[in-house]
Amino acid sequence: MEGTNLLVQPPTLENLVTILSIDGGGIRGIIPGVILNFLESELQKLDGEDARIADYFDAIAGTSTGGIVTAIKYKKKKKSNITTPNEKKRLMFSAKDIKTFYLEHCPKIFPQDSNICPFAHATNVMKALTGPKYNGKYLHSIITEKLGDVRMHQTLTNVVIPTFDIKRLQPTIFSTYQVMNNPSLDALLSYVCLGTSAAPTYLPAHYFETKDSTGKTREFNLIDGAVAANNPALIAIREATRDTNQRSSDFFPVEPTEYSRFLVLSLGTGSAKAEEKYDAGDAAKWGVLGWLTSSGSTPLLDVFTRASSDMVDFHLSVVFQALHSEDKYLRIQDDALNGVISSVDVATTENLDNLVKVGEALLKKPVSRVNLETGCYAPCNQGTNEESLVRLAKILSKKRQLRKAKSLSRK
């Protein structure tokens, strides 16, 4: 994100479509939480302490743990008016609270076995054969408590959350862009979060139903959206394009290939470095159990989610570069995690603290792009991630001011 290139002229800036995308990754969701905390602090320097991430992005997309980060900000609070109680939607969390949420609740969502047992691996294999590793009860209770009765149409900005319906064997995208035309998708945010985070072998699948105004029922049988779109950036662009062309008065129409109109911040949750990945020698010996339980993780799910994230990043990198709009796409990802820190569920205090440090260190690292030949991230001579986020905050602030001015001029 080169500073001079990104500071476009006001008429173009006003009509940028801004998108925030957050990958899935279990407890590693704390990493984008740290990144968002920094970005929000920069926005607050510019626009005051009430500034919140959701006020600056036209769409926020998240899969699995990213879906929880996307949705958990929203809750209705009553205005303090005794005579006419009126409900007003406001942000429940600031970005800095995301880290606190993970540190407080992940150890209860993914409880660790404190007993050192020589047969621990065999026990884990048996668990994998008889049911999910975790029962999901605490996750269900905390998500329903935080989100209450908030539905898709009540979010403060547009949200896009992928899931996968195992009964239909196809992705189901919960999108505020679609709610008006498809009321069956106006589900409780808590249910959507539980569906998108239901990682196979880790957490139980989630079932719920919705009813439209005619009483027609639609059922959902959902698992983790990561099996289809662990990196939801491309889906968010598709949803925003469709909406912009159909009904939004704040934008000029966007052509399907006009990616230069988008300003995308895509946050990964980290992945294992090359030498920590699986090798064909071991995988050649695996049967069903091996693909589900080798190396203390779930190789099959790891492969699906990593491939999903990387393919989206490959696509967007190629398209933005081809259109000479590299400055409109910022991907922040650490692909050099090692050992237990690369796990999705080892929610010990030590590991969670280390993940916070990963996020803080990532801010200081150079902006990198995926190398299409090696699959690894390489610096691209555009400063650090922190510096790019400072520049991004200035653009988001100016864009919001222009929108507000335009809105006032209509009154």
XYZ file of N, CA and C in Angstrom, residues 313 317 329-333 365-371 376-385:
72
model
N -6.359 -15.549 -1.992
C -5.265 -14.580 -2.001
C -4.553 -14.566 -3.349
N -4.544 -11.214 -5.589
C -3.229 -10.650 -5.886
C -3.035 -10.482 -7.387
N -5.263 -3.363 -2.203
C -5.427 -4.680 -1.581
C -4.294 -4.909 -0.591
N -4.637 -4.967 0.690
C -3.649 -5.214 1.738
C -3.988 -6.522 2.446
N -3.115 -7.494 2.301
C -3.258 -8.781 2.978
C -2.214 -8.840 4.087
N -2.655 -9.066 5.322
C -1.740 -9.190 6.451
C -1.851 -10.616 6.987
N -0.758 -11.357 6.850
C -0.761 -12.767 7.199
C 0.640 -13.183 7.645
N 6.269 -6.166 10.875
C 6.847 -6.835 9.713
C 6.518 -6.087 8.427
N 7.318 -6.272 7.387
C 7.059 -5.584 6.112
C 5.797 -6.092 5.435
N 5.142 -5.212 4.716
C 4.009 -5.629 3.888
C 4.512 -6.690 2.913
N 3.794 -7.792 2.830
C 4.233 -8.906 1.989
C 3.104 -9.364 1.089
N 3.494 -9.941 -0.023
C 2.522 -10.539 -0.932
C 2.914 -11.974 -1.186
N 1.911 -12.781 -1.480
C 2.182 -14.182 -1.724
C 2.942 -14.334 -3.040
N 3.980 -15.143 -3.012
C 4.737 -15.485 -4.203
C 4.001 -16.609 -4.913
N 4.775 -18.799 -0.617
C 5.182 -18.108 0.606
C 5.040 -16.597 0.428
N 4.998 -15.893 1.553
C 4.876 -14.445 1.510
C 6.261 -13.815 1.443
N 6.398 -12.784 0.616
C 7.676 -12.098 0.437
C 7.439 -10.595 0.516
N 8.365 -9.849 1.150
C 8.233 -8.388 1.247
C 8.118 -7.744 -0.126
N 7.332 -6.656 -0.198
C 7.109 -6.003 -1.495
C 7.489 -4.526 -1.470
N 8.419 -4.161 -0.569
C 8.985 -2.811 -0.542
C 7.929 -1.725 -0.371
N 6.997 -1.948 0.557
C 5.952 -0.951 0.805
C 5.842 -0.619 2.287
N 6.954 -0.701 2.999
C 6.928 -0.360 4.409
C 6.398 -1.495 5.257
N 6.070 -1.187 6.482
C 5.561 -2.205 7.405
C 4.041 -2.254 7.374
N 3.498 -3.328 7.930
C 2.039 -3.435 8.046
C 1.488 -2.293 8.889
